[in-house]
Amino acid sequence: MLQTQTDPASTADPGFLWDFWYPALRSSEIRSNNLATAMLLEVPLVLGRTSEGQAFAMRDSCPHRGIPLSYGHFDGKVLECSYHGWRFDACSAQCLEIPSLVSQDNLKVERIFAGHYPCEERDGYLWVYMSSGGRRAAGNAPGARLPEQIPAAPALAVFSEKYKLTHLTCDLPSHVDQGIIGLMDPAHGPFVHQSWFWRKRASIHEKQKQFEPIPNGFRMSPHSPSSNSAPYQLLKKITGEPVTTTIDFVLPNLRTEIDRSGKLWFSSRAAITPVRRDLCRIDFVAAWNIPFPAALFRIFGEKFLKQDQQTMIRQAEGLKYKPQLTLIDDADRQAKWYFALKANLLESRRTGTSMVHPMTGPVTLRWRS
Ligand code: FES
Ligand SMILES: [Fe+2]
């Protein structure tokens, strides 16, 4: 008889959103038959790619006695545990063989599964679908209950055949909620991101932006970007045509921005992924066909991200002591929408009813930045 044990430490709810895709690591981190590890939503994962090119993700824990499977040996198809040699099919996580069994044993080996999560490669990342079924089934998943239809993993929008693509990443020492509201915070720009190439503090002025509800999120309606941002001015100079920007936020953690001007375009996505309850990571990917070198873009992008990172490291110092916080209108309204979207999603899942969107229609927000 098989016994499964639950981990007593994993009882306090860390406020993660399950049943979504999250980027686990860069595709380039997995070469040939090497295994890689990552953590998403406090789940340790072992990831790899079969010799046929299929990416896979398993819980990095052997269902026998819990040693990380990443210490094992992978031959391109089968992962063999380093402790007692149980062998698992990498794509299904199904146990294929238990070397210690004798011929009289009638244990149904094929009924044993390692924890297993759907995995897809997109835009240079391995995305893992963190299903609550996989979590419950932890070590022993014959009937891991997955949604009938897992949506496709997110893909970055591109608008021409040829384009440049670059990736940036940055760890933030905070809960994913703080990472996300930091990402959508319009008022920190003039203070955190002052620089000659972007904008000056003195350029602060009143702005008015229209927002509209979209499924699981909200959109800053297409508009001409702010006149105090140098890159947008540059784009307009090159094409001579107006620039339009559309910025979306969708649960659980994605901010996408599309800037277009004539034939030229820039498309980016920032994902804030919960690693642990006290650690999240920004994975930023951008694509563009503007004549602008990727190396230069990376210098600016890294500087930008470092400014946010340093701010959040300092913020974490303050948040350690659980202070009371004050979210204001309108500059923090997007943060309020995020918390409401998240709460309403959880409520709809709990009750099995459709999700109530916190916005009833278009809204205009005004702030100075
Ligand atoms: S712990 Fe993996 S085979 Fe025993
Ligand atoms: Fe920022």
XYZ file of C-alpha atoms and ligand atoms in Angstrom:
374
model
C 0.000 0.000 0.000
C 1.368 3.374 -0.943
C 1.522 6.111 1.611
C 1.648 9.786 0.822
C 2.527 12.427 3.326
C 1.645 16.074 3.147
C 4.115 18.722 4.069
C 2.934 20.426 7.293
C 4.919 23.590 6.519
C 2.823 24.316 3.437
C -0.387 25.241 5.222
C -0.346 29.067 5.452
C -1.765 30.480 2.207
C 0.958 32.478 0.487
C -1.496 34.224 -1.855
C -0.452 32.660 -5.149
C -2.679 32.260 -8.186
C -2.696 28.647 -9.348
C -3.835 27.332 -12.713
C -1.862 29.810 -14.790
C 1.267 29.681 -16.920
C 4.461 31.088 -15.412
C 7.910 31.408 -16.993
C 10.278 29.082 -15.112
C 13.567 29.767 -16.859
C 15.137 30.692 -20.172
C 15.151 28.057 -22.907
C 18.864 28.601 -23.324
C 19.454 27.281 -19.799
C 18.656 23.759 -20.962
C 21.183 22.177 -23.252
C 21.086 18.560 -24.487
C 20.280 16.102 -21.700
C 21.043 18.436 -18.826
C 18.456 18.961 -16.137
C 17.771 22.397 -14.711
C 15.960 23.440 -11.574
C 13.648 26.328 -10.832
C 11.101 27.290 -8.227
C 7.618 28.602 -8.976
C 4.982 29.282 -6.329
C 7.233 27.552 -3.783
C 7.201 24.381 -5.854
C 10.677 23.072 -6.653
C 10.830 21.958 -10.276
C 13.191 19.908 -12.374
C 13.070 20.844 -16.023
C 14.555 19.487 -19.184
C 14.005 18.723 -22.824
C 13.698 15.254 -24.328
C 15.894 14.253 -27.240
C 12.790 14.834 -29.367
C 12.731 18.454 -28.219
C 9.742 18.340 -25.852
C 10.212 20.451 -22.739
C 9.020 18.929 -19.471
C 8.613 19.975 -15.855
C 8.327 17.676 -12.867
C 8.216 18.340 -9.190
C 11.834 18.148 -8.079
C 11.122 15.470 -5.548
C 11.085 11.711 -5.974
C 7.702 10.253 -5.003
C 9.556 7.431 -3.247
C 11.546 9.187 -0.551
C 11.703 12.783 -1.667
C 15.256 13.268 -2.876
C 15.349 15.892 -5.651
C 14.992 14.158 -8.998
C 17.431 16.710 -10.411
C 20.258 14.669 -8.817
C 19.217 11.797 -11.045
C 20.273 10.783 -14.504
C 18.388 11.783 -17.631
C 19.014 9.996 -20.913
C 16.830 12.149 -23.135
C 13.648 10.234 -22.385
C 13.740 8.668 -18.936
C 14.769 10.247 -15.645
C 16.307 7.818 -13.168
C 16.331 8.743 -9.482
C 19.778 8.864 -7.881
C 18.686 7.102 -4.678
C 17.030 3.780 -5.552
C 16.918 4.061 -9.301
C 13.193 4.393 -9.858
C 12.728 5.356 -13.492
C 10.202 7.927 -14.719
C 9.077 8.870 -18.182
C 10.045 12.551 -18.350
C 6.981 13.741 -20.275
C 4.274 11.945 -18.297
C 6.182 11.557 -14.996
C 4.869 7.993 -14.895
C 7.010 5.434 -13.120
C 8.368 2.829 -15.522
C 10.508 0.672 -13.296
C 11.423 0.033 -9.656
C 14.668 -1.917 -9.658
C 14.231 -3.375 -6.140
C 11.038 -5.277 -7.001
C 11.202 -9.058 -7.271
C 9.034 -11.087 -9.591
C 6.531 -11.983 -6.821
C 5.808 -8.308 -6.071
C 2.494 -7.219 -7.475
C 2.945 -3.455 -7.021
C 1.463 -1.614 -10.004
C 4.494 0.488 -10.888
C 2.632 2.318 -13.652
C 0.246 3.783 -11.089
C 3.042 5.764 -9.480
C 3.675 9.265 -10.804
C 6.067 11.998 -9.892
C 4.495 15.468 -9.588
C 4.101 16.775 -13.088
C 3.243 20.103 -14.706
C 2.457 20.994 -18.331
C 5.396 22.756 -19.954
C 5.773 24.746 -23.185
C 8.490 26.830 -24.803
C 7.643 30.348 -26.027
C 9.598 33.521 -26.679
C 12.746 31.923 -25.281
C 11.248 30.752 -21.967
C 10.092 27.448 -20.552
C 6.577 28.137 -19.313
C 5.077 25.867 -16.706
C 1.366 25.574 -16.055
C 1.114 25.565 -12.273
C -2.003 23.505 -11.885
C -3.536 23.173 -8.467
C -4.133 19.529 -9.424
C -0.407 18.957 -9.762
C 0.106 20.592 -6.396
C -2.425 18.426 -4.605
C -1.159 15.328 -6.295
C 2.390 16.270 -5.258
C 4.139 12.946 -5.236
C 1.463 10.594 -6.365
C -0.583 11.742 -9.276
C -2.569 9.060 -11.050
C -5.600 11.299 -11.165
C -4.015 14.741 -11.079
C -7.053 16.818 -11.939
C -6.146 19.195 -14.706
C -8.593 21.620 -16.288
C -10.093 20.040 -19.414
C -8.558 22.739 -21.485
C -5.380 24.392 -20.484
C -5.067 27.656 -22.418
C -2.067 28.154 -24.679
C 1.001 29.648 -23.002
C 1.276 33.433 -23.480
C 3.101 34.599 -26.611
C 4.629 38.002 -27.282
C 2.846 39.919 -30.076
C 5.088 40.665 -33.066
C 4.135 42.569 -36.216
C 6.759 41.781 -38.856
C 8.837 38.815 -39.934
C 12.171 40.315 -38.966
C 12.744 41.858 -35.586
C 15.171 42.095 -32.704
C 14.430 40.263 -29.497
C 15.975 40.666 -26.086
C 15.401 39.345 -22.575
C 16.114 40.905 -19.199
C 15.551 39.477 -15.766
C 15.729 40.746 -12.236
C 14.941 39.285 -8.794
C 12.820 41.306 -6.395
C 12.895 40.482 -2.688
C 9.173 40.867 -2.191
C 5.822 39.188 -2.434
C 4.516 38.998 -5.993
C 1.715 41.456 -5.142
C 4.246 44.177 -4.325
C 6.181 43.345 -7.495
C 3.040 43.680 -9.586
C 1.757 46.909 -8.129
C 5.277 48.316 -8.423
C 5.189 47.463 -12.116
C 1.908 49.303 -12.651
C 2.726 52.306 -10.531
C 2.753 55.453 -12.668
C 3.854 57.879 -9.964
C 7.365 56.572 -9.190
C 8.796 57.356 -12.647
C 9.982 60.921 -12.016
C 11.661 59.882 -8.747
C 13.053 56.406 -9.400
C 13.767 56.615 -13.122
C 15.291 60.053 -13.506
C 17.899 60.030 -16.208
C 19.018 62.130 -19.111
C 17.862 59.623 -21.701
C 14.423 59.028 -20.328
C 13.064 62.018 -18.515
C 13.819 64.637 -15.958
C 12.103 65.148 -12.669
C 11.176 68.666 -13.707
C 9.155 67.293 -16.609
C 6.468 66.053 -14.228
C 3.033 67.108 -15.429
C -0.594 66.147 -15.194
C -1.697 63.174 -17.245
C -5.021 61.734 -18.069
C -5.381 58.155 -19.286
C -8.404 56.160 -20.259
C -8.731 52.580 -19.023
C -11.140 49.852 -20.001
C -11.886 46.388 -18.625
C -10.618 43.348 -20.548
C -11.008 39.696 -19.496
C -8.965 39.095 -16.329
C -7.457 42.552 -16.503
C -7.538 46.111 -17.748
C -6.212 48.090 -20.661
C -4.828 51.569 -20.890
C -6.733 52.462 -24.039
C -4.647 53.180 -27.137
C -3.236 56.654 -26.814
C -0.299 58.816 -27.830
C 2.371 58.428 -25.209
C 3.442 61.133 -22.889
C 5.367 63.993 -24.444
C 8.108 63.818 -21.811
C 9.391 60.368 -22.853
C 12.371 60.643 -25.187
C 12.084 57.210 -26.909
C 8.559 57.938 -28.067
C 9.671 61.272 -29.440
C 12.410 59.466 -31.343
C 9.949 57.013 -32.854
C 7.740 59.833 -34.037
C 10.720 61.617 -35.578
C 11.725 58.528 -37.580
C 8.337 57.695 -39.051
C 6.727 61.112 -39.071
C 3.556 59.332 -38.041
C 1.766 59.359 -34.707
C 2.741 56.820 -32.080
C 0.054 54.787 -30.353
C 0.617 52.816 -27.212
C -1.586 50.127 -25.725
C -0.774 48.751 -22.303
C -2.578 45.742 -20.847
C -2.430 44.080 -17.503
C -3.872 40.584 -17.168
C -3.891 38.139 -14.322
C -1.958 36.541 -12.959
C 1.054 38.747 -13.642
C 1.465 40.064 -17.181
C 1.946 43.622 -18.372
C 2.231 43.981 -22.115
C 2.929 47.134 -24.056
C 2.609 47.647 -27.788
C 3.870 50.834 -29.422
C 3.245 51.377 -33.094
C 4.104 54.171 -35.471
C 3.677 53.574 -39.208
C 5.536 50.369 -40.054
C 7.632 50.500 -36.932
C 6.669 48.732 -33.757
C 7.901 47.826 -30.306
C 6.311 45.094 -28.223
C 7.212 44.094 -24.688
C 5.995 41.925 -21.875
C 6.915 41.954 -18.232
C 5.928 38.935 -16.153
C 6.246 39.118 -12.383
C 6.520 35.567 -11.223
C 6.192 34.370 -7.650
C 9.134 32.207 -6.681
C 8.521 32.125 -2.945
C 6.273 34.269 -0.794
C 9.226 36.595 -0.144
C 10.754 36.525 -3.619
C 9.533 37.257 -7.100
C 11.228 37.787 -10.426
C 10.629 40.105 -13.369
C 11.101 38.451 -16.729
C 11.103 41.139 -19.363
C 11.103 40.368 -23.065
C 10.966 42.929 -25.845
C 10.812 42.728 -29.615
C 11.037 45.575 -32.142
C 11.761 46.436 -35.750
C 12.878 49.975 -34.968
C 16.469 50.582 -36.071
C 17.819 50.505 -32.556
C 20.589 48.105 -31.502
C 19.703 45.424 -28.950
C 22.956 46.056 -27.050
C 22.017 49.688 -26.463
C 18.494 48.724 -25.499
C 19.879 46.309 -22.919
C 22.028 49.007 -21.342
C 18.984 51.242 -20.868
C 16.714 48.366 -19.859
C 19.131 47.036 -17.261
C 19.600 50.454 -15.767
C 15.844 50.876 -15.568
C 15.308 47.495 -13.921
C 18.133 48.102 -11.442
C 16.429 51.307 -10.350
C 13.215 49.389 -9.680
C 15.098 46.575 -7.986
C 16.967 48.887 -5.664
C 13.737 50.615 -4.724
C 12.045 47.312 -3.964
C 14.979 46.093 -1.882
C 14.579 49.225 0.201
C 10.801 48.875 0.301
C 11.189 45.297 1.579
C 13.125 46.714 4.545
C 10.030 48.684 5.489
C 7.489 45.985 4.687
C 9.201 43.532 7.067
C 7.410 45.237 9.929
C 3.949 44.961 8.345
C 3.187 48.684 8.205
C -0.231 50.040 7.319
C -0.296 51.182 3.704
C -2.308 53.887 1.989
C -3.361 53.390 -1.612
C -4.645 56.615 -3.132
C -6.798 57.570 -6.111
C -6.005 57.896 -8.966
C -2.302 57.095 -9.006
C -2.802 53.795 -7.151
C -6.072 52.859 -8.785
C -4.433 50.212 -10.976
C -3.060 48.577 -7.840
C -6.570 48.539 -6.404
C -7.895 46.956 -9.588
C -5.219 44.280 -9.378
C -6.152 43.342 -5.825
C -9.856 43.348 -6.749
C -9.288 41.224 -9.862
C -7.338 38.717 -7.825
C -9.909 38.557 -5.044
C -12.794 38.251 -7.512
C -11.041 35.489 -9.423
C -10.452 33.506 -6.250
C -14.046 34.056 -5.219
C -15.386 32.888 -8.579
C -13.251 29.759 -8.370
C -14.419 29.103 -4.846
C -18.082 29.471 -5.689
C -17.959 28.114 -9.237
C -19.678 31.233 -10.549
C -18.411 33.573 -13.245
C -15.944 36.223 -12.252
C -17.171 39.720 -11.439
C -14.966 42.347 -13.046
C -14.130 45.211 -10.681
C -14.596 47.737 -13.512
C -18.034 48.286 -14.985
C -16.825 50.304 -17.974
C -14.209 52.766 -19.191
C -12.626 54.962 -16.541
C -10.427 58.031 -16.855
C -7.613 58.358 -14.354
C -5.635 61.505 -13.706
C -2.291 61.836 -12.004
C 0.909 63.831 -12.209
C 4.090 62.077 -13.304
S 14.041 8.254 -3.417
Fe 13.929 8.134 -5.527
S 14.058 6.036 -5.918
Fe 14.045 6.136 -3.785
Fe 9.814 51.378 -12.461
